[in-house]
C-alpha positions as CSV (number, residue, x, y, z in Angstrom):
1,M,100.5,-146.0,-120.8
2,K,99.6,-143.8,-117.9
3,F,102.6,-142.6,-115.7
4,G,101.9,-140.6,-112.5
5,V,104.7,-139.0,-110.8
6,L,104.4,-139.1,-106.9
7,K,104.8,-136.7,-104.2
8,E,107.1,-137.6,-101.4
9,R,106.1,-138.2,-98.5
10,K,109.1,-139.9,-96.2
11,S,110.3,-137.8,-93.2
12,P,112.4,-136.0,-93.7
13,P,110.7,-134.2,-96.8
14,D,112.8,-135.2,-99.9
15,R,112.4,-132.4,-102.2
16,R,114.0,-134.2,-105.2
17,V,111.6,-136.1,-108.0
18,V,112.0,-138.4,-110.7
19,F,110.8,-135.9,-113.3
20,S,111.6,-132.9,-113.7
21,P,109.2,-130.5,-115.9
22,N,111.2,-130.3,-118.9
23,A,111.7,-134.4,-118.7
24,V,108.4,-134.9,-118.8
25,V,108.0,-132.4,-122.0
26,L,110.9,-135.2,-122.9
27,L,108.9,-137.9,-122.3
28,Q,106.1,-137.2,-124.2
29,K,107.6,-135.4,-127.1
30,L,109.6,-139.2,-127.9
31,Y,106.3,-141.0,-126.9
32,P,103.7,-139.7,-127.9
33,D,101.1,-142.6,-126.3
34,A,102.8,-142.0,-122.9
35,D,100.4,-139.5,-120.6
36,V,102.3,-138.5,-117.9
37,I,100.4,-137.1,-114.1
38,V,101.8,-135.0,-111.2
39,E,100.9,-135.3,-108.1
40,S,100.3,-131.7,-106.6
41,S,103.0,-131.3,-103.7
42,D,104.2,-128.1,-101.7
43,I,107.7,-129.7,-100.5
44,R,108.9,-130.7,-104.5
45,I,112.3,-128.6,-105.6
46,F,109.5,-128.0,-108.8
47,T,106.4,-126.1,-108.0
48,D,102.9,-127.7,-109.2
49,D,103.2,-124.0,-111.4
50,Q,106.3,-124.8,-113.1
51,Y,104.3,-128.1,-114.9
52,R,101.4,-125.9,-115.1
53,N,103.0,-123.7,-117.2
54,L,104.5,-126.5,-119.8
55,G,101.1,-127.8,-120.3
56,I,101.8,-130.8,-117.9
57,E,98.6,-132.2,-115.9
58,V,98.6,-131.6,-112.1
59,A,96.3,-133.5,-110.0
60,E,95.7,-134.8,-106.3
61,D,94.4,-138.3,-107.0
62,L,96.8,-140.8,-109.6
63,S,94.6,-143.7,-108.9
64,D,94.0,-143.9,-112.8
65,C,97.4,-144.2,-113.4
66,D,99.3,-147.2,-113.9
67,V,102.5,-147.0,-113.2
68,L,103.8,-144.8,-110.9
69,F,107.4,-142.6,-110.3
70,G,109.1,-142.0,-106.5
71,V,111.8,-141.5,-105.4
72,K,111.9,-142.5,-101.4
73,E,109.9,-145.5,-99.7
74,V,105.9,-144.7,-100.2
75,P,104.6,-145.3,-96.6
76,V,102.2,-148.1,-96.6
77,E,98.4,-146.2,-95.4
78,N,99.6,-144.3,-99.4
79,L,100.0,-147.8,-101.5
80,M,97.6,-148.2,-104.4
81,A,96.7,-152.0,-104.6
82,N,97.2,-153.7,-108.3
83,K,98.9,-151.0,-109.6
84,S,103.2,-150.6,-110.3
85,Y,105.4,-148.6,-108.8
86,F,109.1,-147.9,-108.9
87,F,111.0,-146.0,-106.3
88,F,114.0,-146.8,-103.6
89,S,112.2,-150.0,-101.1
90,H,115.0,-150.0,-98.9
91,T,114.2,-153.9,-98.9
92,I,116.8,-155.8,-100.7
93,K,119.4,-156.3,-98.2
94,K,116.5,-157.3,-96.0
95,Q,116.7,-154.3,-94.3
96,P,115.0,-154.3,-91.1
97,Y,113.0,-151.7,-90.5
98,N,111.2,-151.9,-94.2
99,R,109.9,-155.2,-93.8
100,I,106.3,-154.0,-93.4
101,L,106.8,-152.4,-96.4
102,L,107.9,-154.9,-98.6
103,Q,105.1,-157.7,-96.9
104,A,102.1,-154.3,-97.5
105,I,103.4,-154.7,-101.2
106,L,102.3,-158.5,-101.5
107,S,99.2,-158.1,-100.2
108,K,98.0,-155.3,-102.5
109,K,99.8,-157.0,-105.4
110,I,101.6,-154.8,-106.5
111,N,104.4,-154.9,-109.4
112,L,107.8,-153.5,-107.3
113,Y,110.8,-152.4,-109.4
114,D,113.4,-150.5,-107.6
115,H,116.0,-148.1,-109.0
116,E,118.7,-150.2,-107.4
117,T,117.5,-153.6,-109.1
118,I,117.2,-151.5,-112.4
119,V,120.4,-152.9,-114.5
120,N,121.8,-153.8,-118.0
121,A,122.8,-157.6,-119.3
122,N,126.1,-156.9,-116.8
123,G,124.3,-156.4,-113.8
124,R,125.9,-152.8,-113.5
125,R,123.0,-149.9,-112.1
126,L,121.7,-148.0,-114.5
127,I,120.2,-145.6,-112.4
128,G,121.0,-143.5,-109.3
129,F,121.5,-140.4,-107.5
130,G,125.5,-141.3,-106.8
131,R,127.5,-139.1,-108.4
132,Y,125.7,-135.7,-106.7
133,A,126.0,-138.5,-104.1
134,G,129.9,-138.0,-104.8
135,I,129.2,-134.4,-105.0
136,V,127.8,-133.3,-101.9
137,G,129.8,-135.6,-100.5
138,A,133.0,-134.2,-101.0
139,Y,131.6,-130.6,-100.5
140,N,130.7,-131.2,-97.0
141,T,134.1,-133.5,-95.9
142,I,136.3,-130.1,-97.6
143,R,133.6,-128.2,-95.1
144,A,134.6,-130.5,-92.1
145,F,138.0,-129.9,-92.3
146,G,137.7,-126.5,-92.9
147,T,135.2,-126.4,-89.3
148,K,137.8,-129.0,-87.5
149,F,141.2,-126.7,-87.9
150,E,139.1,-123.5,-88.7
151,L,140.7,-122.8,-91.5
152,F,137.7,-121.4,-93.3
153,R,133.6,-121.5,-93.5
154,L,132.0,-122.9,-96.1
155,P,128.2,-122.2,-96.3
156,K,125.9,-125.6,-96.1
157,A,125.5,-127.3,-99.5
158,E,121.7,-127.1,-99.0
159,T,121.8,-123.0,-99.4
160,L,123.3,-122.7,-102.9
161,A,121.6,-123.1,-105.5
162,G,123.6,-126.3,-107.5
163,R,126.5,-127.9,-108.4
164,E,128.4,-124.7,-109.8
165,E,127.9,-122.1,-107.2
166,L,129.3,-125.6,-104.2
167,I,132.6,-125.4,-106.8
168,K,132.7,-122.0,-107.0
169,H,132.9,-121.6,-102.9
170,L,135.8,-124.4,-103.5
171,K,137.9,-122.6,-105.4
172,R,138.1,-119.4,-102.7
173,V,139.6,-122.0,-99.8
174,V,143.6,-121.6,-99.7
175,F,144.5,-125.7,-98.8
176,P,147.4,-126.6,-97.0
177,P,149.6,-129.6,-97.8
178,I,147.3,-132.5,-97.2
179,K,146.4,-136.1,-98.4
180,I,142.8,-137.5,-99.7
181,V,142.6,-141.1,-100.4
182,V,138.7,-141.4,-102.2
183,T,137.5,-145.2,-102.2
184,G,135.8,-146.5,-105.0
185,T,135.7,-145.9,-108.8
186,G,132.0,-145.8,-110.1
187,K,129.6,-143.4,-109.7
188,V,130.2,-142.5,-106.4
189,G,134.1,-142.4,-106.6
190,N,133.5,-140.3,-109.7
191,G,131.7,-137.3,-108.6
192,I,133.7,-137.4,-105.5
193,K,137.1,-137.1,-107.9
194,E,135.0,-134.7,-110.4
195,I,134.8,-131.3,-107.5
196,L,138.3,-132.2,-106.4
197,D,139.2,-131.4,-110.2
198,A,137.1,-129.1,-110.8
199,I,138.7,-127.3,-107.6
200,K,142.1,-128.2,-108.7
201,I,143.5,-130.5,-106.4
202,T,146.0,-132.4,-108.1
203,E,145.8,-136.4,-108.7
204,V,148.7,-138.3,-108.0
205,T,149.4,-141.8,-108.6
206,V,149.1,-144.9,-105.4
207,D,152.8,-145.0,-105.2
208,N,153.2,-141.3,-105.4
209,F,150.2,-140.8,-102.8
210,L,152.7,-143.0,-100.3
211,S,155.5,-142.6,-101.0
212,K,156.3,-138.7,-101.2
213,K,155.8,-135.4,-100.2
214,Y,154.2,-132.2,-101.8
215,A,153.7,-128.5,-100.7
216,Q,149.9,-129.0,-102.7
217,A,146.7,-130.5,-101.9
218,V,146.6,-133.8,-103.6
219,Y,144.2,-137.3,-103.7
220,T,144.3,-140.4,-105.0
221,Q,141.7,-142.4,-106.3
222,I,141.6,-145.9,-105.3
223,G,139.9,-149.5,-106.9
224,V,138.8,-152.5,-104.6
225,M,142.8,-153.9,-105.4
226,E,144.4,-151.5,-103.7
227,Y,142.2,-151.4,-100.5
228,N,141.9,-155.2,-100.2
229,K,144.6,-158.1,-100.9
230,R,143.8,-161.6,-100.8
231,I,144.9,-163.5,-97.7
232,D,147.3,-166.0,-99.5
233,G,149.3,-163.5,-101.3
234,R,148.7,-164.0,-104.5
235,V,147.2,-160.9,-106.6
236,I,144.6,-162.0,-109.4
237,D,142.3,-159.1,-110.1
238,C,138.9,-157.2,-109.2
239,N,136.5,-160.5,-110.9
240,D,138.4,-162.3,-108.1
241,F,137.4,-160.2,-105.4
242,Y,134.1,-160.0,-105.8
243,L,133.4,-163.4,-106.5
244,N,135.5,-164.3,-103.3
245,P,135.8,-161.9,-101.4
246,S,135.8,-163.6,-98.1
247,E,139.2,-164.6,-99.1
248,Y,140.7,-160.9,-99.4
249,V,141.5,-158.5,-96.3
250,S,142.2,-154.9,-96.0
251,D,145.3,-153.5,-97.1
252,F,144.2,-150.2,-96.4
253,E,146.0,-149.7,-93.5
254,R,149.1,-148.0,-95.7
255,F,147.0,-145.2,-96.7
256,T,146.3,-144.4,-92.6
257,K,149.5,-143.8,-92.4
258,V,149.9,-140.7,-95.0
259,S,146.3,-139.6,-95.7
260,D,144.9,-136.9,-94.4
261,I,141.2,-137.5,-95.1
262,V,139.1,-140.6,-96.3
263,I,136.4,-139.7,-98.7
264,T,134.6,-143.3,-99.2
265,G,132.6,-143.7,-102.7
266,H,132.6,-147.3,-102.9
267,Y,130.1,-150.4,-102.8
268,H,130.3,-152.6,-100.1
269,A,129.3,-156.2,-99.9
270,N,128.1,-157.9,-96.7
271,E,131.1,-160.5,-97.2
272,A,133.4,-158.1,-98.1
273,P,136.3,-157.0,-95.7
274,I,136.1,-154.4,-93.0
275,I,138.2,-151.7,-95.0
276,L,139.1,-148.6,-92.8
277,S,139.0,-150.3,-88.7
278,K,139.0,-149.6,-85.5
279,E,141.9,-151.1,-84.6
280,M,143.6,-148.5,-87.6
281,L,141.7,-145.9,-86.5
282,K,143.5,-146.5,-82.6
283,S,147.4,-147.2,-84.3
284,K,149.7,-144.2,-83.2
285,D,150.6,-143.5,-87.1
286,C,146.6,-142.7,-88.0
287,K,147.0,-139.9,-89.6
288,I,143.8,-140.0,-90.5
289,K,141.4,-136.1,-89.4
290,V,138.6,-136.2,-91.5
291,V,136.1,-139.1,-92.6
292,G,133.4,-138.3,-95.3
293,D,131.4,-141.8,-95.2
294,I,129.0,-141.5,-97.9
295,S,128.4,-144.8,-98.3
296,C,127.3,-144.7,-94.3
297,D,127.4,-148.5,-93.8
298,I,126.6,-148.1,-89.8
299,G,128.5,-151.3,-88.6
300,G,130.4,-151.4,-91.7
301,P,133.1,-150.8,-93.1
302,I,134.4,-147.8,-91.9
303,G,135.0,-147.9,-88.3
304,C,134.1,-144.7,-87.2
305,T,131.3,-144.6,-88.4
306,L,128.8,-145.4,-85.1
307,R,125.6,-143.4,-87.2
308,A,124.3,-141.4,-89.8
309,S,124.7,-137.0,-89.5
310,T,121.8,-135.2,-90.8
311,I,121.7,-132.8,-93.2
312,A,121.0,-130.0,-90.6
313,N,124.1,-131.7,-88.0
314,P,126.2,-133.5,-90.7
315,F,129.2,-133.5,-88.5
316,Y,130.2,-135.7,-85.5
317,G,133.6,-136.4,-83.2
318,Y,134.2,-139.9,-83.1
319,S,137.8,-140.6,-80.7
320,P,139.4,-143.7,-81.2
321,Q,141.1,-144.4,-78.5
322,E,137.3,-144.5,-76.9
323,D,135.6,-145.7,-79.5
324,K,132.7,-143.4,-79.0
325,E,131.3,-140.1,-80.4
326,V,132.6,-136.9,-79.2
327,D,132.7,-133.6,-79.6
328,V,134.1,-132.1,-82.9
329,F,136.5,-129.9,-81.4
330,H,137.4,-132.6,-78.7
331,P,141.4,-132.5,-79.7
332,A,141.8,-136.4,-80.5
333,A,138.6,-136.5,-82.8
334,V,138.2,-137.4,-86.1
335,V,135.5,-136.0,-87.7
336,V,133.1,-138.0,-89.6
337,M,131.0,-137.3,-92.0
338,A,127.9,-139.2,-92.6
339,V,125.2,-137.8,-93.6
340,D,122.9,-140.5,-95.5
341,N,120.5,-138.4,-98.0
342,L,123.2,-136.4,-99.5
343,P,121.4,-135.8,-102.9
344,C,118.6,-134.4,-101.3
345,E,121.4,-131.3,-100.9
346,L,121.2,-130.7,-104.4
347,P,117.6,-131.2,-105.3
348,K,117.4,-129.5,-108.6
349,D,120.6,-130.8,-110.2
350,A,120.0,-134.7,-108.6
351,S,116.2,-134.5,-110.4
352,E,117.4,-133.1,-113.7
353,G,120.3,-136.0,-114.1
354,F,117.8,-138.3,-111.9
355,G,115.3,-138.1,-115.1
356,T,117.6,-138.2,-118.2
357,M,119.2,-141.6,-117.0
358,F,115.9,-142.8,-116.1
359,I,114.6,-141.5,-119.8
360,E,117.4,-143.3,-122.0
361,H,117.2,-146.3,-120.0
362,V,113.8,-146.9,-118.6
363,I,111.4,-145.3,-120.3
364,P,112.0,-147.2,-123.6
365,A,111.3,-150.6,-122.2
366,F,107.7,-150.1,-121.6
367,F,107.5,-149.1,-125.1
368,N,110.1,-151.7,-127.5
369,G,108.3,-155.2,-125.7
370,D,111.6,-155.5,-123.2
371,K,113.5,-155.9,-125.6
372,E,116.8,-155.3,-123.3
373,G,115.2,-157.3,-120.5
374,I,115.3,-153.9,-118.5
375,L,111.9,-153.7,-116.5
376,Q,112.0,-158.1,-116.3
377,R,115.7,-157.8,-114.1
378,A,114.3,-155.0,-111.9
379,Q,110.9,-156.6,-110.9
380,I,111.0,-157.9,-107.1
381,T,106.9,-158.6,-107.1
382,R,103.9,-159.6,-108.9
383,N,100.6,-160.6,-108.4
384,G,101.4,-160.7,-104.6
385,K,104.7,-162.9,-104.7
386,L,108.4,-162.5,-105.5
387,I,109.8,-162.8,-108.1
388,E,112.1,-166.0,-108.4
389,K,115.6,-164.2,-108.5
390,F,114.2,-161.9,-104.9
391,S,113.2,-165.7,-103.1
392,Y,115.7,-165.1,-101.0
393,L,113.7,-162.4,-99.8
394,Q,110.6,-164.7,-98.1
395,D,112.2,-165.5,-94.7
396,Y,112.7,-161.2,-94.7
397,V,109.0,-160.6,-95.2
398,D,107.8,-164.2,-92.8
399,G,109.8,-162.5,-90.3
400,K,111.5,-165.8,-89.8
401,E,115.1,-163.3,-90.4
């Protein structure tokens, strides 16, 4: 089996990679029949020589490889026909900007596997950069708060070496007695929690967060049943929410009345209710000053997320009364941090973590007959056709929606 590690070609440049040099060495040690070739890249966080120095082949041409691994979408003109590809295709939600990409994948008879569709038998995602999005998102949100109120200055995350250096800078901050609410209890939410715990911000229960005053900074982490409620008032469980999201409405307003900072780490299905509405933000008793929208769904559940921000310019202001973007230092502005590629700011840590997950959960499937069904569940296209599970994308491919 010959694997190829792709150069990232999407703009803006992404320095991440699926396998670090050490990960390639481990992969080949665990699976001697695996042959790995790394495509030469001048932007990758790991240099070509770092791979070569460990005896790994670096080449300009990967056409001999059977399976190709990338992070972001592969440009249409660089797709090789009749190959198997793994990357984040951003097509499974019918994203309009990638319709042409999926059409090209089908016409070239490519077997597409999406990192998002790599799940276990219970449908739980096994691969992703969520933890690192949470880590950087928490850092950037705290940085936004310090910038807005001129309390402290933190360097950009992309200028720091990794997670430990982020934490070192955050530990120097003296926080006022603020309240931070974190949505989501998955990989992103727990990445946020990891940072808040590391800098000794006190975690409190939801009831205490809502009812008590504190002399120090505190946070609470909430799941779907704490920021949503059934329309009929019944209390069931989160499985009911996932099965019947249209029967729920947001219960987040109680948090807007006491929270200074919101950091989002939730997953939001299309049918689920809005979480933080424009009306909530406009309310006179809304206390929110900064929103770190790591999920960054434009026009989605967070009313102040008007657009994605960038690593270069991560913050913008939102005027609830005017429902428009304003300067960060506008006196009535809620500061929004909505960078949609946060893990890019920690490319080394993120790449190393990703490769570890991939070797644990995916690579074995190539050598054990896919006995766990990992590849079967992840595959989107085969021989120019959509896999039955993803046949709902056909109208999207045909341009009918």
